[in-house]
Coordinates of N, CA, C and O in Angstrom, one line a residue:
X26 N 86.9 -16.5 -89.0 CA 86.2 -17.8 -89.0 C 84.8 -17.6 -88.5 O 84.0 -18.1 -89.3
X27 N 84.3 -17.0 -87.5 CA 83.3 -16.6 -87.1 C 82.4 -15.6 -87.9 O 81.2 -15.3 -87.8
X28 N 83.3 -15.1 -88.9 CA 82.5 -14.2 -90.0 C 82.2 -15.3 -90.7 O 81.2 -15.6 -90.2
X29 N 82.6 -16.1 -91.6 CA 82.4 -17.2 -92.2 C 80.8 -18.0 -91.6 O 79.8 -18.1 -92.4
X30 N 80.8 -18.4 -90.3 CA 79.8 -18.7 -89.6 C 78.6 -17.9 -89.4 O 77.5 -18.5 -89.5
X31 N 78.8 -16.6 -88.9 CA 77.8 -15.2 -89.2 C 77.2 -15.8 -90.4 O 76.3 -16.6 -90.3
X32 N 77.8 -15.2 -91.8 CA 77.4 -15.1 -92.8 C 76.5 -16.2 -93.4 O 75.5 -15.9 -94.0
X33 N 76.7 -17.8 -93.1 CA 76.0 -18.8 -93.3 C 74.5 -18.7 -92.5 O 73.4 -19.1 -93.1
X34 N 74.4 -18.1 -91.0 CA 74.3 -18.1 -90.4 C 72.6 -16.9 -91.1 O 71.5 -17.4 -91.0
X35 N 72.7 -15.9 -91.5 CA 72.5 -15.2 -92.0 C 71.9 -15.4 -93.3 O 70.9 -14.7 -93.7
X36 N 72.5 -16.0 -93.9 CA 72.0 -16.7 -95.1 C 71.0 -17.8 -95.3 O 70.4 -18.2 -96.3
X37 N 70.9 -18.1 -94.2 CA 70.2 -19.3 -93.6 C 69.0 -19.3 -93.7 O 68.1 -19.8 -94.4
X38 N 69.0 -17.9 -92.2 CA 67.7 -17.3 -92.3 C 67.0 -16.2 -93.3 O 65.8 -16.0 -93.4
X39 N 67.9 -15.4 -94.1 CA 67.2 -15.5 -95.2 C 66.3 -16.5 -96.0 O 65.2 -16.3 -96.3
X40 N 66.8 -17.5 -96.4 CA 66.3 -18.8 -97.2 C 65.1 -19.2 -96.3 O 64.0 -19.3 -96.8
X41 N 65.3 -19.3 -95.2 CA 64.3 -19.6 -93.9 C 63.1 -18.6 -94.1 O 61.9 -19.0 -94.1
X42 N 63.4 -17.7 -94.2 CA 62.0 -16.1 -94.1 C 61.1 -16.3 -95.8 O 59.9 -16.2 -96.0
X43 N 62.3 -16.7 -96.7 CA 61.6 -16.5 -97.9 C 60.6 -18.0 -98.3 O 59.6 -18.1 -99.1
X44 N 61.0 -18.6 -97.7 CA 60.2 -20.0 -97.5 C 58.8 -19.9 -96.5 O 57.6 -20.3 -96.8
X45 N 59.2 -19.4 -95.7 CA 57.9 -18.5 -95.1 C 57.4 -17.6 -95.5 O 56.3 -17.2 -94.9
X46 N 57.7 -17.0 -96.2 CA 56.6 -16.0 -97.0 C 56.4 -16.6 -98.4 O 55.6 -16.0 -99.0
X47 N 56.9 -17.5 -98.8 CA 56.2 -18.0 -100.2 C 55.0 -18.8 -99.6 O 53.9 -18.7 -100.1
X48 N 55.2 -19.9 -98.4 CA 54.3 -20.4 -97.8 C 53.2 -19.5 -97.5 O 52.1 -19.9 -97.9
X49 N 53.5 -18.1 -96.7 CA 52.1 -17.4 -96.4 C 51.3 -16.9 -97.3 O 50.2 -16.5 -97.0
X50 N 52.1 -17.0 -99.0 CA 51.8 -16.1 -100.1 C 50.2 -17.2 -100.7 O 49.1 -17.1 -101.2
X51 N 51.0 -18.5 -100.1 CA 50.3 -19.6 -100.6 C 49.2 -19.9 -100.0 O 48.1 -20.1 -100.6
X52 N 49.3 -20.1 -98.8 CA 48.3 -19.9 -98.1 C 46.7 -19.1 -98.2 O 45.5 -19.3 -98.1
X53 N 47.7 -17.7 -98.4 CA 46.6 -16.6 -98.6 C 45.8 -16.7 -100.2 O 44.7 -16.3 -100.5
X54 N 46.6 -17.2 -100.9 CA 46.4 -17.0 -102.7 C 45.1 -18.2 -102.6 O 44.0 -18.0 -103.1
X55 N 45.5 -19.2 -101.9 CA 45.0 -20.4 -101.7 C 43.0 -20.2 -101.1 O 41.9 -20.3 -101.6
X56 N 43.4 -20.0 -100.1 CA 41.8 -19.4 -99.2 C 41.1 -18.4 -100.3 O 39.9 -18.6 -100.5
X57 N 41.8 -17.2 -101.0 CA 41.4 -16.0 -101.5 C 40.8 -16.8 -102.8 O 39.6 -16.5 -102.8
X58 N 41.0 -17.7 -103.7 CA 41.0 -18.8 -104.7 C 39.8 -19.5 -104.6 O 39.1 -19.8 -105.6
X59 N 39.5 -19.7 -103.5 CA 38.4 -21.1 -102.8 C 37.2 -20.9 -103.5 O 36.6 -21.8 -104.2
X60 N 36.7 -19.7 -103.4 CA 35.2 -18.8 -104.1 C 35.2 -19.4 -105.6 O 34.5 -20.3 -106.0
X61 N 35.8 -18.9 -106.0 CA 36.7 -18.9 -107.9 C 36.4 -20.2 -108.1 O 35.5 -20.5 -108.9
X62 N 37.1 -20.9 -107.6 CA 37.1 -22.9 -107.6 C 35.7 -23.0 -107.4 O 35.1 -23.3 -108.4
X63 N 35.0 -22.9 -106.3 CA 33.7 -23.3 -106.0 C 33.0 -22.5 -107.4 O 31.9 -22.9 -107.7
X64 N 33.5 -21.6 -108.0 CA 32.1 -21.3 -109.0 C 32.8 -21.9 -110.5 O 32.2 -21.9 -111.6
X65 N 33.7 -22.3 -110.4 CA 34.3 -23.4 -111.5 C 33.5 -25.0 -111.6 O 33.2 -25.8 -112.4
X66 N 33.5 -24.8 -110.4 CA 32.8 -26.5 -110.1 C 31.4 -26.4 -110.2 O 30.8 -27.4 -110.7
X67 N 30.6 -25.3 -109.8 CA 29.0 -25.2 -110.4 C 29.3 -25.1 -111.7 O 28.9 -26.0 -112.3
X68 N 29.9 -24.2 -112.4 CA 29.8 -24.1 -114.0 C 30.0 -25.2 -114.7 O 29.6 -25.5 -115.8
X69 N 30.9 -26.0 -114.0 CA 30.9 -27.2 -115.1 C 29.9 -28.2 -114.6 O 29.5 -29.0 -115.5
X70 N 29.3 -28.2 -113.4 CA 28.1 -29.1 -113.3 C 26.9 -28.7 -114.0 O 26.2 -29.6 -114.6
X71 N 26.4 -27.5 -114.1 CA 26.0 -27.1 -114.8 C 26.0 -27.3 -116.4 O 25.0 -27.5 -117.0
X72 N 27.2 -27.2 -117.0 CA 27.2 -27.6 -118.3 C 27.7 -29.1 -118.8 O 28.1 -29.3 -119.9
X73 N 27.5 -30.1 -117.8 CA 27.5 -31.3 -117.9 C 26.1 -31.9 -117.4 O 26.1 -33.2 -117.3
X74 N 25.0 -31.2 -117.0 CA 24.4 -31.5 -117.0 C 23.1 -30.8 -118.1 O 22.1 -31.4 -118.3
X75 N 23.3 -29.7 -118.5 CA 22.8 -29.6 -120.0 C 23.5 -30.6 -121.3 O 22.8 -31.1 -122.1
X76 N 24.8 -30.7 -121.3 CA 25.3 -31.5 -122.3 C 24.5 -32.7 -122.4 O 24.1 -33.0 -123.6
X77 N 24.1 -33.5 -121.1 CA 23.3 -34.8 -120.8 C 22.2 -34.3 -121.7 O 22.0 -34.6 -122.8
X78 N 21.6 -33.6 -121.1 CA 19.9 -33.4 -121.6 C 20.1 -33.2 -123.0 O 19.4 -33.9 -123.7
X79 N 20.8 -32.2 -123.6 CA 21.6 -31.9 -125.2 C 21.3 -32.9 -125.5 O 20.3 -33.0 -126.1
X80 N 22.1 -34.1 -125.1 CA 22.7 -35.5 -126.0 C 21.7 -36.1 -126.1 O 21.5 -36.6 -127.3
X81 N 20.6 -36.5 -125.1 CA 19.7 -37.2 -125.1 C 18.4 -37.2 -125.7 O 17.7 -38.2 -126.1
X82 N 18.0 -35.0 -125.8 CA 17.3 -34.6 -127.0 C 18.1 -35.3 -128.0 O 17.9 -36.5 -127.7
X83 N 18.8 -35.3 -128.9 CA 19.5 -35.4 -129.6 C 19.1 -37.0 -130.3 O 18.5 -37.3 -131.3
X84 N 19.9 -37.8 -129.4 CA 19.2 -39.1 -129.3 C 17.6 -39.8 -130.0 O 17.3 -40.6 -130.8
X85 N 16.9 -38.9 -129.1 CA 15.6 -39.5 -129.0 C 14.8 -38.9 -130.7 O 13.9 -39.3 -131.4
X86 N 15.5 -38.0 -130.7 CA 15.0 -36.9 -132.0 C 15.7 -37.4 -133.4 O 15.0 -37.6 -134.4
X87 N 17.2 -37.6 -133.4 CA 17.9 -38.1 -134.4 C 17.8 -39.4 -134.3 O 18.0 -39.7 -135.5
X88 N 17.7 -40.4 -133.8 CA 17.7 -42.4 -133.5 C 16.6 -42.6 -134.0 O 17.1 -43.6 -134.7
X89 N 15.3 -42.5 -134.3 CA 14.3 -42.7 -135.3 C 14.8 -42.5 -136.6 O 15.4 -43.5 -137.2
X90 N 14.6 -41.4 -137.2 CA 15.3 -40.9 -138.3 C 16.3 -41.4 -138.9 O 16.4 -41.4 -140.1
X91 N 17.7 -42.0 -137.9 CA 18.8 -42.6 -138.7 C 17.9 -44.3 -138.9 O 17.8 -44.8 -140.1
X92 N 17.4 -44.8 -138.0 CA 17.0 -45.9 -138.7 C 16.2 -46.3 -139.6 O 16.2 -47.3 -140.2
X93 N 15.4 -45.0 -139.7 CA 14.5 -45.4 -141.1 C 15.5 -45.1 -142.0 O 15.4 -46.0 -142.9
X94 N 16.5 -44.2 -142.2 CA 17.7 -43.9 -143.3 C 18.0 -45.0 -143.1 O 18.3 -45.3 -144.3
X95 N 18.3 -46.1 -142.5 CA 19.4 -47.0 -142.5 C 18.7 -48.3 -143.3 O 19.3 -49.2 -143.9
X96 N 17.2 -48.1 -142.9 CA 16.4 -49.3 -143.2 C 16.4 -49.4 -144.9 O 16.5 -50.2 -145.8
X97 N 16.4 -48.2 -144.7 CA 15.8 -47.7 -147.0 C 16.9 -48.1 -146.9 O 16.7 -49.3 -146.8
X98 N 18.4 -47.8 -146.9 CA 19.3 -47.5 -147.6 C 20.0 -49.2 -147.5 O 20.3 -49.8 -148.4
X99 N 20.1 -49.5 -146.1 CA 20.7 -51.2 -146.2 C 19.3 -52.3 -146.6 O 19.5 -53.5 -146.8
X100 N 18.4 -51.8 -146.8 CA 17.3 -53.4 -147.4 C 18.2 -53.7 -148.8 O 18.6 -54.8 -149.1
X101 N 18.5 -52.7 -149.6 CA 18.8 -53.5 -150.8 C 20.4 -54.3 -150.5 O 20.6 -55.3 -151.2
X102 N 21.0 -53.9 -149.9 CA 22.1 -54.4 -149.4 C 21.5 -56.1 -149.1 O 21.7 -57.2 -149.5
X103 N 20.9 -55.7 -148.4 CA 20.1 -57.2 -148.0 C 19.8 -58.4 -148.5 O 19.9 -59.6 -148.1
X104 N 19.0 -57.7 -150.1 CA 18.9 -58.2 -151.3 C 19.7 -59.3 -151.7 O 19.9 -60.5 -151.5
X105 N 20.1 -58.2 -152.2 CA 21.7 -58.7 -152.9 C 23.0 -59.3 -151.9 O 24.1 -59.7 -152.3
X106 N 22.6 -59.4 -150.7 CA 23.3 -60.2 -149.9 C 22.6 -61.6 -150.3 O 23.1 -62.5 -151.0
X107 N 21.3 -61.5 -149.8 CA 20.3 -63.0 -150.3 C 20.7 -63.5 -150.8 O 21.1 -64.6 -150.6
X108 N 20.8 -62.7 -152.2 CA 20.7 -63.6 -153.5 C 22.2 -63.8 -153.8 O 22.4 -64.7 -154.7
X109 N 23.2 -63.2 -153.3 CA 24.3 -64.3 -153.6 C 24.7 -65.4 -152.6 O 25.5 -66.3 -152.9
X110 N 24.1 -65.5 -151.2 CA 24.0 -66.5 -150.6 C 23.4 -67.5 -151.5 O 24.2 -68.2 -152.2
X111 N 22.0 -67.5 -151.6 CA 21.3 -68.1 -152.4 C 21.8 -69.0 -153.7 O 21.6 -70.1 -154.1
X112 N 22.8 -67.8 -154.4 CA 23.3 -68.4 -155.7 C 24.8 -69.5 -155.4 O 25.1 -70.4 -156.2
X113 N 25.7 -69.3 -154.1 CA 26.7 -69.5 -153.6 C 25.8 -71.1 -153.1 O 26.2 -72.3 -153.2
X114 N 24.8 -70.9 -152.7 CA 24.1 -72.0 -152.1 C 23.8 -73.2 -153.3 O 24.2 -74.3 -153.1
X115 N 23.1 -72.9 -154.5 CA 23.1 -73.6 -155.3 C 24.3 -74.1 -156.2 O 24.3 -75.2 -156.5
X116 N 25.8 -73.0 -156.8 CA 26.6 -73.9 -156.8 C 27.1 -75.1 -156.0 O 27.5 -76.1 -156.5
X117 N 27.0 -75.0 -154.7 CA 27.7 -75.6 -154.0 C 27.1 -76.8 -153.5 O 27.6 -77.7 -152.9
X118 N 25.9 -76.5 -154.0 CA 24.9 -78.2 -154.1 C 25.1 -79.1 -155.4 O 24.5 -80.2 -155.5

């Protein structure tokens, strides 16, 4: 009976030690890690803050340009919107 108890007993603290060393493994992986993280977090500030500047060259350079394309290309749209307003306008008078 008392072996029965030993053995739990024993088992226990096994379970007990390896919980504490996965903890210490964590701990240490964790601190050793910190550096790593901190130069993950400049790199992406870094490339979130070229992306900005990217986007906004981008913007100021292509946003001209699409509107004069947009201007040529929808006036005749425009047109021909008019003039069937216009003709929709006189049947309906």
């Amino acid at each position: 009976m008392f072996e029965l108890a030993a053995l739990f007993l024993i088992l226990g603290a096994v379970v007990v030690g390896f919980c504490l060393l996965g903890l210490l493994f964590k701990v240490v992986f964790e601190i050793a890690l910190i550096p790593l993280v901190l130069v993950g977090a400049a790199i992406k500030v870094v490339l979130v803050a070229v992306a900005c500047v990217a986007g906004l060259v981008v913007a100021v350079v292509v946003g001209p340009v699409l509107l004069v394309l947009a201007s040529l290309f929808l006036a005749p749209l425009l047109v021909v919107g008019g003039l069937a307003w216009a003709g929709l306008s006189l049947i309906a008078a």
